[in-house]
Short mmCIF file of N, CA and C in Angstrom, two decimals:
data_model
loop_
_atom_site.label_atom_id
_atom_site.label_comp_id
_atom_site.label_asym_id
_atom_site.label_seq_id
_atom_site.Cartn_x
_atom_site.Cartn_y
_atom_site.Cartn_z
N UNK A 59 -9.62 37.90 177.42
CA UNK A 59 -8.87 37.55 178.59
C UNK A 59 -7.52 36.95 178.23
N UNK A 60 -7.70 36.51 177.09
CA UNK A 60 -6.52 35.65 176.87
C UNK A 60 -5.45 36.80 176.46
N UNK A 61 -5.92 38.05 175.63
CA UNK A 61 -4.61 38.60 175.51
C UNK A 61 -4.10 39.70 176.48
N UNK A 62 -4.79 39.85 177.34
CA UNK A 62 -4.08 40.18 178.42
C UNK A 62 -3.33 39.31 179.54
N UNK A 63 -3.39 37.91 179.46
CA UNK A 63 -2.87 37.37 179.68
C UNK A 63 -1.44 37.47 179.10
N UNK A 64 -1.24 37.71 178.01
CA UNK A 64 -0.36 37.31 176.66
C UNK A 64 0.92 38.62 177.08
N UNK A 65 -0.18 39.90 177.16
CA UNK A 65 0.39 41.26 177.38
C UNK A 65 1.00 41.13 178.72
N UNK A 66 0.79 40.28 180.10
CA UNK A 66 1.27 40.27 181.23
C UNK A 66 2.71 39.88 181.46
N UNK A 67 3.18 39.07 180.49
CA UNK A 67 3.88 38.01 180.39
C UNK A 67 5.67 39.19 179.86
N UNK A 68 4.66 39.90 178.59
CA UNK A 68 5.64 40.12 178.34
C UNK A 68 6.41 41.72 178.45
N UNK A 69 5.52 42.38 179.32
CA UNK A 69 5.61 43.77 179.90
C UNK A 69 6.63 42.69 181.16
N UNK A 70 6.46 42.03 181.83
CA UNK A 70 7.42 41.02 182.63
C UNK A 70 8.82 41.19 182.33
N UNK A 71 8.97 40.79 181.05
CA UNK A 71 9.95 40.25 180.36
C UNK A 71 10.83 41.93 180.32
N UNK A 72 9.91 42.40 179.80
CA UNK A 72 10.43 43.82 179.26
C UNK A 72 11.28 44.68 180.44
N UNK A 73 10.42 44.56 181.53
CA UNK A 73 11.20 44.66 183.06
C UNK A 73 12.70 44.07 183.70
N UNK A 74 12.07 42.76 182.89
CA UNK A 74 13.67 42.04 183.27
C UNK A 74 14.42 42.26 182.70
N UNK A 75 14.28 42.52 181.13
CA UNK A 75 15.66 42.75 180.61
C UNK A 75 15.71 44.12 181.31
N UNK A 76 15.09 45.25 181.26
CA UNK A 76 15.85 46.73 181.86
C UNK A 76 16.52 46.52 183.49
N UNK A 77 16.08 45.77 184.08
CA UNK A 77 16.62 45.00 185.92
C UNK A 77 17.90 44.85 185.52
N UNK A 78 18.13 43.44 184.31
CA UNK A 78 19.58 43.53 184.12
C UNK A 78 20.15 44.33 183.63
N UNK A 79 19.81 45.40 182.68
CA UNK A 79 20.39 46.22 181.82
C UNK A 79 21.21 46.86 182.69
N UNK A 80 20.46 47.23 183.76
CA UNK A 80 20.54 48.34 185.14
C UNK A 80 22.10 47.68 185.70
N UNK A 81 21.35 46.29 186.04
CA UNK A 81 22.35 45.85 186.70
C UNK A 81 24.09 45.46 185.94
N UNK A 82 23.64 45.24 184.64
CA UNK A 82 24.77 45.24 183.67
C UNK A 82 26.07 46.57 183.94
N UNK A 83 24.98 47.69 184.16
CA UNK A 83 25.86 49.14 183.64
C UNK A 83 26.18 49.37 185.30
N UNK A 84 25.55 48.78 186.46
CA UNK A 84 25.78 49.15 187.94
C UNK A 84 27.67 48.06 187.56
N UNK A 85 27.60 47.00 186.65
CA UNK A 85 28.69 46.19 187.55
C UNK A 85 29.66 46.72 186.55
N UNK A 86 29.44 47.30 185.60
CA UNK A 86 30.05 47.70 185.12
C UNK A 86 31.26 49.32 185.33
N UNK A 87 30.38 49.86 186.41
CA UNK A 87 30.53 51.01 186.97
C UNK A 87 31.27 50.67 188.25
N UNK A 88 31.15 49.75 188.48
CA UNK A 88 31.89 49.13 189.74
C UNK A 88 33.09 48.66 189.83
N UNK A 89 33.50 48.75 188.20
CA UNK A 89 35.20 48.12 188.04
C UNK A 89 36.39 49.11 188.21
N UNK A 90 37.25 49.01 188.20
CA UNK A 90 38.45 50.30 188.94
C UNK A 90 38.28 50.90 187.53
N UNK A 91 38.62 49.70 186.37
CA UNK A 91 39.47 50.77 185.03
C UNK A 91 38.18 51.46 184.54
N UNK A 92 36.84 51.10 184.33
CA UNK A 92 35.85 52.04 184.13
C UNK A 92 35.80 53.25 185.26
N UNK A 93 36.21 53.16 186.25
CA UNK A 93 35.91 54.35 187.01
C UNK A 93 37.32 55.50 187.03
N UNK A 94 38.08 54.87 186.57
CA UNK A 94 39.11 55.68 186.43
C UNK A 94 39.39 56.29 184.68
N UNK A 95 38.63 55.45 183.90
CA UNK A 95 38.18 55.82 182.91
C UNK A 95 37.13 56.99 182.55
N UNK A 96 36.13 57.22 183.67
CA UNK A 96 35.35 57.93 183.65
C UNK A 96 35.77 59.06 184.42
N UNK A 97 36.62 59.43 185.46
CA UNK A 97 37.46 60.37 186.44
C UNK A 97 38.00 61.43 185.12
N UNK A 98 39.19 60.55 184.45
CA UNK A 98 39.58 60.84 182.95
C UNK A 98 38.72 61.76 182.34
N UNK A 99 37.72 61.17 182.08
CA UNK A 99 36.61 61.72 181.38
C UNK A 99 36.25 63.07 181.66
N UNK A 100 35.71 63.22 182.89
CA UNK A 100 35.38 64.60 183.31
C UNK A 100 36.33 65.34 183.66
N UNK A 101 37.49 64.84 183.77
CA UNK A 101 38.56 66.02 183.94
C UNK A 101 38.41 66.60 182.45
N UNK A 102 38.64 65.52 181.47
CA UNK A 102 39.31 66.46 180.27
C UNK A 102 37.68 66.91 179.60
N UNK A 103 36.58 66.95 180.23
CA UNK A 103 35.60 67.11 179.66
C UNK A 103 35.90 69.03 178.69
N UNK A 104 36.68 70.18 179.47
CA UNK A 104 36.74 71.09 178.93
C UNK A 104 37.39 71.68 177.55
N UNK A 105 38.39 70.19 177.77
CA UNK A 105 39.03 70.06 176.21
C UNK A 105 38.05 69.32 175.33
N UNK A 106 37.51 68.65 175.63
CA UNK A 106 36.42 67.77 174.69
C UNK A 106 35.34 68.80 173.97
N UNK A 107 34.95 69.56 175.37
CA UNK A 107 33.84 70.89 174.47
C UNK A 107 34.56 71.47 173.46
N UNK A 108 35.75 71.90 173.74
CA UNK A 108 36.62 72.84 173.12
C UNK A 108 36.88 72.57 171.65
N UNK A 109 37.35 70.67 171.49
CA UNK A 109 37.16 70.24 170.10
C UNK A 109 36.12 69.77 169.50
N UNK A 110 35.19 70.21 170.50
CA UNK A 110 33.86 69.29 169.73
C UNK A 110 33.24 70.88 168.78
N UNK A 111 33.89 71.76 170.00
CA UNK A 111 33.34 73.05 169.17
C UNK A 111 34.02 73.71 168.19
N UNK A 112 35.36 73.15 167.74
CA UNK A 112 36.29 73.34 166.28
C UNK A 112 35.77 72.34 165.50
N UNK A 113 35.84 71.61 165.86
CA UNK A 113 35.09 70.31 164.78
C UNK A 113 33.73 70.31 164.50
N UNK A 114 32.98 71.12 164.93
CA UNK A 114 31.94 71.35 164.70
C UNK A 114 31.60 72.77 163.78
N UNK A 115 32.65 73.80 164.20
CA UNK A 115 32.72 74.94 162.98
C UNK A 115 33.62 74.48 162.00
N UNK A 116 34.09 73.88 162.14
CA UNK A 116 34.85 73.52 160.84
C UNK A 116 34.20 72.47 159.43
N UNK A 117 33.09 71.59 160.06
CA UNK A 117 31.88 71.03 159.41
C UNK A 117 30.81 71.75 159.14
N UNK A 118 31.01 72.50 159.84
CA UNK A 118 30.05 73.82 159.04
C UNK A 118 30.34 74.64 157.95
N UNK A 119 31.67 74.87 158.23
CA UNK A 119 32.57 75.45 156.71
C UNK A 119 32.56 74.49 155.86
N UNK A 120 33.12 73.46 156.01
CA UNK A 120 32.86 72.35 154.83
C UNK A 120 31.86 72.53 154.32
N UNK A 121 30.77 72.26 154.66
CA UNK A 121 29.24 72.12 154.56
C UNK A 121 29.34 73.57 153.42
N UNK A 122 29.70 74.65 154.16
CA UNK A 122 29.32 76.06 153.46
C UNK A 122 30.25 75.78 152.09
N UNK A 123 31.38 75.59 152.11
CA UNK A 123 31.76 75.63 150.68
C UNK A 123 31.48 74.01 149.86
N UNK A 124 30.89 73.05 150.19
CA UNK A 124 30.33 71.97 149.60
C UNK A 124 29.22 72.31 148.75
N UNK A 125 28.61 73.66 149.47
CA UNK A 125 26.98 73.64 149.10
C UNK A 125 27.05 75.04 148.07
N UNK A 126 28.19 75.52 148.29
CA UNK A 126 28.53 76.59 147.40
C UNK A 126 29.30 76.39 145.87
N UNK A 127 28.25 76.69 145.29
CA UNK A 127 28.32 76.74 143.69
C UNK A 127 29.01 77.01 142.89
N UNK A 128 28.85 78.50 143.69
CA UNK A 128 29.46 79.60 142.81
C UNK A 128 31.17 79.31 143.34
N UNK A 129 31.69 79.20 143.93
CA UNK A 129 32.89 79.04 144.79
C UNK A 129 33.54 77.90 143.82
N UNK A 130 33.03 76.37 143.85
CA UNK A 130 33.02 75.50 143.44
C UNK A 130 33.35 75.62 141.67
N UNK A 131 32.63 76.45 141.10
CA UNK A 131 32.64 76.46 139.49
C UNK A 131 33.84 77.46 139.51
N UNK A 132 34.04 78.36 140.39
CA UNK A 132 35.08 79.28 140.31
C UNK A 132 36.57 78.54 140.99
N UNK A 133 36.50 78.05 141.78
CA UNK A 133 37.40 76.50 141.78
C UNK A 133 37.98 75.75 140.64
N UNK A 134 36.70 75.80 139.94
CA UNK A 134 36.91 74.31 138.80
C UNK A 134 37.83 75.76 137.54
N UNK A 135 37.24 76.40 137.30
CA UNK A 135 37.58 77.17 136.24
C UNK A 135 39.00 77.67 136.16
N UNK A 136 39.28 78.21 137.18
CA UNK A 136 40.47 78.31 138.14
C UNK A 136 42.02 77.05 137.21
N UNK A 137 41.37 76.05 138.03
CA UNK A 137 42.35 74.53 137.51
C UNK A 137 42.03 74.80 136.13
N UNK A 138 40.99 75.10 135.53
CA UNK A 138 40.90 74.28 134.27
C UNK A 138 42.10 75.45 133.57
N UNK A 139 42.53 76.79 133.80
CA UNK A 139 43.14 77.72 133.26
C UNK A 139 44.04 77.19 133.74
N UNK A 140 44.19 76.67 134.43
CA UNK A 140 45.91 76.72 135.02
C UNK A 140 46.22 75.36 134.09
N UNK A 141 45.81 74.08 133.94
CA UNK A 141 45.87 72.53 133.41
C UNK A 141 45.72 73.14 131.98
N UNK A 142 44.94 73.61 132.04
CA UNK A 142 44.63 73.49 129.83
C UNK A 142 46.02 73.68 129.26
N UNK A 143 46.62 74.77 129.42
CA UNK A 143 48.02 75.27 128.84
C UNK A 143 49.16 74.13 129.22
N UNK A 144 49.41 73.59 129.87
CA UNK A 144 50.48 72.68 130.86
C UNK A 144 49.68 71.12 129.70
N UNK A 145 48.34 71.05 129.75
CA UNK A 145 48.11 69.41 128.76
C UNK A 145 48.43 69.86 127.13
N UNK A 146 47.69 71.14 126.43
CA UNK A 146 48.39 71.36 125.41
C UNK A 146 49.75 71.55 124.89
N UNK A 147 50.72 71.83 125.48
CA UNK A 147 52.24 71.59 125.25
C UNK A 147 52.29 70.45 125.34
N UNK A 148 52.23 69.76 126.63
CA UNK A 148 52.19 68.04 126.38
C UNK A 148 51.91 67.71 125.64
N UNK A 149 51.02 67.53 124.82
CA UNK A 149 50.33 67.09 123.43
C UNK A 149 50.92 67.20 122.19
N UNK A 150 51.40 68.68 122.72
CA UNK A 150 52.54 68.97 121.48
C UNK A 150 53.66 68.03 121.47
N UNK A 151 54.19 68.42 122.47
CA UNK A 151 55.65 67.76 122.50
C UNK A 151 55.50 66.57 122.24
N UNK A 152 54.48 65.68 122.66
CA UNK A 152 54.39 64.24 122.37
C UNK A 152 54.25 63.96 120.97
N UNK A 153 53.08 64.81 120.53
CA UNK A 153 53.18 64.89 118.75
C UNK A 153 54.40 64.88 118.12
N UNK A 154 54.88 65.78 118.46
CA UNK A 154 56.35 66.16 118.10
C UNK A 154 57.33 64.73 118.23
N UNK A 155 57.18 64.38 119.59
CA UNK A 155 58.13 63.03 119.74
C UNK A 155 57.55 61.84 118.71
N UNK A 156 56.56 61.96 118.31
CA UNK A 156 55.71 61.12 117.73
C UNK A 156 56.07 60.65 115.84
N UNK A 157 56.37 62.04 115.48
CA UNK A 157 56.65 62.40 114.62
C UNK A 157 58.18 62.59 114.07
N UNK A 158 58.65 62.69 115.14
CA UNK A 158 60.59 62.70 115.40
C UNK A 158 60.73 61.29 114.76
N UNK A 159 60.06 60.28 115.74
CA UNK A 159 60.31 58.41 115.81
C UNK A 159 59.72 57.81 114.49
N UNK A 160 58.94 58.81 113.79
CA UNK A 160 58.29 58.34 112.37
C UNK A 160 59.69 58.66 111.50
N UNK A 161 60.15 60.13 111.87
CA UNK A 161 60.73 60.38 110.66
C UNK A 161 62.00 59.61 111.06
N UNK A 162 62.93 59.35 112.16
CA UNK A 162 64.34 58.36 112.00
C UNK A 162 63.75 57.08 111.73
N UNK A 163 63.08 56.60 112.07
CA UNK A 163 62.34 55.06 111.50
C UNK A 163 62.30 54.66 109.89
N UNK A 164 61.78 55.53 109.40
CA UNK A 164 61.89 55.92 107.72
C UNK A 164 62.89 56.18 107.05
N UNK A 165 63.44 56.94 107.36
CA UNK A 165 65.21 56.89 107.02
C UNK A 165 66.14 56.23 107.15
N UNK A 166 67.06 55.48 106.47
CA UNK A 166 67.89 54.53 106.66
C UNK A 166 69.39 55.32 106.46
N UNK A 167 69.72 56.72 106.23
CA UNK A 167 71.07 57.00 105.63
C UNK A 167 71.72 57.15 107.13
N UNK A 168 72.91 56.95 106.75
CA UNK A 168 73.89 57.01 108.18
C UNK A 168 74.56 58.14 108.23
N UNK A 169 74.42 59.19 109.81
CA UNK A 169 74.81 60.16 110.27
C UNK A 169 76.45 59.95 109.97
N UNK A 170 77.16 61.00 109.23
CA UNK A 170 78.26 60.59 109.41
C UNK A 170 79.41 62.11 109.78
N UNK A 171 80.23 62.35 109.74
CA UNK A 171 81.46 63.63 110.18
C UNK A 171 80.19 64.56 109.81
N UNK A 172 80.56 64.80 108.60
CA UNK A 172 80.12 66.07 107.66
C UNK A 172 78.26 66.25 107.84
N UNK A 173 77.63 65.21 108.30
CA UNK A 173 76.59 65.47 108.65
C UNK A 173 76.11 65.87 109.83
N UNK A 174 77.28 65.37 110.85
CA UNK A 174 76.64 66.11 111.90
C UNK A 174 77.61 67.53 112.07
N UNK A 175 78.55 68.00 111.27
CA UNK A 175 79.19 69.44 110.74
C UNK A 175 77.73 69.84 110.79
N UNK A 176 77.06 69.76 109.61
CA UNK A 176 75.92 70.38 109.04
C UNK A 176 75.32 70.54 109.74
N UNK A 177 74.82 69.43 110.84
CA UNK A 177 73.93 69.71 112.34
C UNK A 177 74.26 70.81 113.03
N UNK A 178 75.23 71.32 113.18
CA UNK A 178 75.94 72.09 114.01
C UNK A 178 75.47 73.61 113.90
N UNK A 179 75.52 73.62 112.86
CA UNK A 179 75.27 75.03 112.09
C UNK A 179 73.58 75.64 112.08
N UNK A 180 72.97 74.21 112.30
CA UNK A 180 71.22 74.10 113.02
C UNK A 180 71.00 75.47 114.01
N UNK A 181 70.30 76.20 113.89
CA UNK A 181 69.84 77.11 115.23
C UNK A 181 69.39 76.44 116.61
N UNK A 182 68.57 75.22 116.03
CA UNK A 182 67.82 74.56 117.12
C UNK A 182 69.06 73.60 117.66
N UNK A 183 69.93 73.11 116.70
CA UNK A 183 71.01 72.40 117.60
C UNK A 183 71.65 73.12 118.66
N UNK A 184 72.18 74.40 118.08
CA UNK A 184 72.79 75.08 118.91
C UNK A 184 72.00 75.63 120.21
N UNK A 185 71.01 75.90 119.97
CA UNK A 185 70.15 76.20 121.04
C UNK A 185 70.39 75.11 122.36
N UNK A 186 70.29 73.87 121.72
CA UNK A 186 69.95 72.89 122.41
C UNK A 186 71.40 72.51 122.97
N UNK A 187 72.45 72.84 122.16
CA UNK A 187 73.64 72.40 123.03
C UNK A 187 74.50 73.53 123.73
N UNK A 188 73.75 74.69 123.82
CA UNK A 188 74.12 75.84 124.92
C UNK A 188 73.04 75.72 126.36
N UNK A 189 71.93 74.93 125.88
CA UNK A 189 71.39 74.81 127.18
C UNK A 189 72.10 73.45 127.95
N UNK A 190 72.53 72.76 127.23
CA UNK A 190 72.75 71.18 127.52
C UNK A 190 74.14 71.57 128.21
N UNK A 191 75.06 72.88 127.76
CA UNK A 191 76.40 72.83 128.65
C UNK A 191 76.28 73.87 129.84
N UNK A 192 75.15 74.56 129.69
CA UNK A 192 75.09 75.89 130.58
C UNK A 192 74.34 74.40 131.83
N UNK A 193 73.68 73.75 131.69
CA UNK A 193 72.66 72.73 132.67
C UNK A 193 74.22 72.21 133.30
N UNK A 194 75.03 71.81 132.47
CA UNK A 194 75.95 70.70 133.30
C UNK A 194 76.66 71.70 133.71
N UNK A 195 77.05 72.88 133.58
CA UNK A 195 77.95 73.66 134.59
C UNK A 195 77.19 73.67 135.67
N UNK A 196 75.84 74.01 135.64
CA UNK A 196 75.05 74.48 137.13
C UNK A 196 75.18 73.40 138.16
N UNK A 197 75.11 71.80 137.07
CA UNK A 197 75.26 70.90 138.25
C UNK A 197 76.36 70.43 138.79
N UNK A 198 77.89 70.94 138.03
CA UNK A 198 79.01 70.62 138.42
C UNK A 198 79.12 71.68 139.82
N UNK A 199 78.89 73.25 139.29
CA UNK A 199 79.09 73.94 140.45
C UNK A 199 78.17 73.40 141.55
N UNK A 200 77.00 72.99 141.73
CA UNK A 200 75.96 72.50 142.98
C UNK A 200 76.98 71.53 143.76
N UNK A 201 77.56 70.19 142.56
CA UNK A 201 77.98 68.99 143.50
C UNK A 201 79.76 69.56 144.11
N UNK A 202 79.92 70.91 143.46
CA UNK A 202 81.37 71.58 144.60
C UNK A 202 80.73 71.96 145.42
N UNK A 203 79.84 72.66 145.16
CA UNK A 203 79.41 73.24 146.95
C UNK A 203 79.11 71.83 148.04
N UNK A 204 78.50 71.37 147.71
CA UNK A 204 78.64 70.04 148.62
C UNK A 204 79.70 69.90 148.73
#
């Protein structure tokens, strides 16, 4: 007897809170900006389907190429051909710079006329100072056109 007593009490309770709940969402429904909030609502309800139904195929594509493997490794393989070649020159060149700063560091003789004559006559100098004047013509002619 006693726990139906116990059970009376609080099936009670359980009532009252849903009475107010009720009454919570009635006073709530009763205010201008919720009801004009909700007017809002069902007007644009046909645009709402409309993006709920792009956003919803479009999480499905995600989904499809997330869960796809083969796509994914053919993705990765993809970058890794394109990056491998572009980090190995880097590597080089840095070696290279690496090895430049060893060898003037070690050397103490001073560049002088006749040595940099001798530079001149370098393939790689020359290389380097036909690109270095052909670069500054391109940017003299760019800053005339401006």
């Amino acid at each position: 007897m006693s726990e139906t007593s116990t059970q009376q009490p609080a099936s009670v309770e359980v009532a009252a809170k849903n009475v107010r709940g009720e009454l919570d969402v009635l006073d709530q429904l009763l205010k201008p900006e919720v009801q004009k909030s909700l007017t809002e609502l069902v007007e644009n309800l046909p645009k709402l389907a409309e993006m709920v139904t792009l956003m919803t195929k479009a999480y499905d594509l995600a989904q499809t190429v997330a869960n796809d493997r083969v796509l994914i490794d053919d993705l990765k393989g993809g970058l890794e051909e394109f990056v491998k070649p572009i980090g190995e020159k880097a590597k080089g060149i840095a070696a290279a710079a690496v090895e430049a700063s060893d060898r003037a560091h070690s050397e103490s003789t001073t560049v002088g006329l006749f040595g940099i004559l001798k530079m001149l006559k370098d393939p790689q100098v020359q290389s380097t100072l036909r690109f270095a004047q052909a670069f500054l013509a391109v940017m003299a002619e760019r800053q005339n056109q401006r």
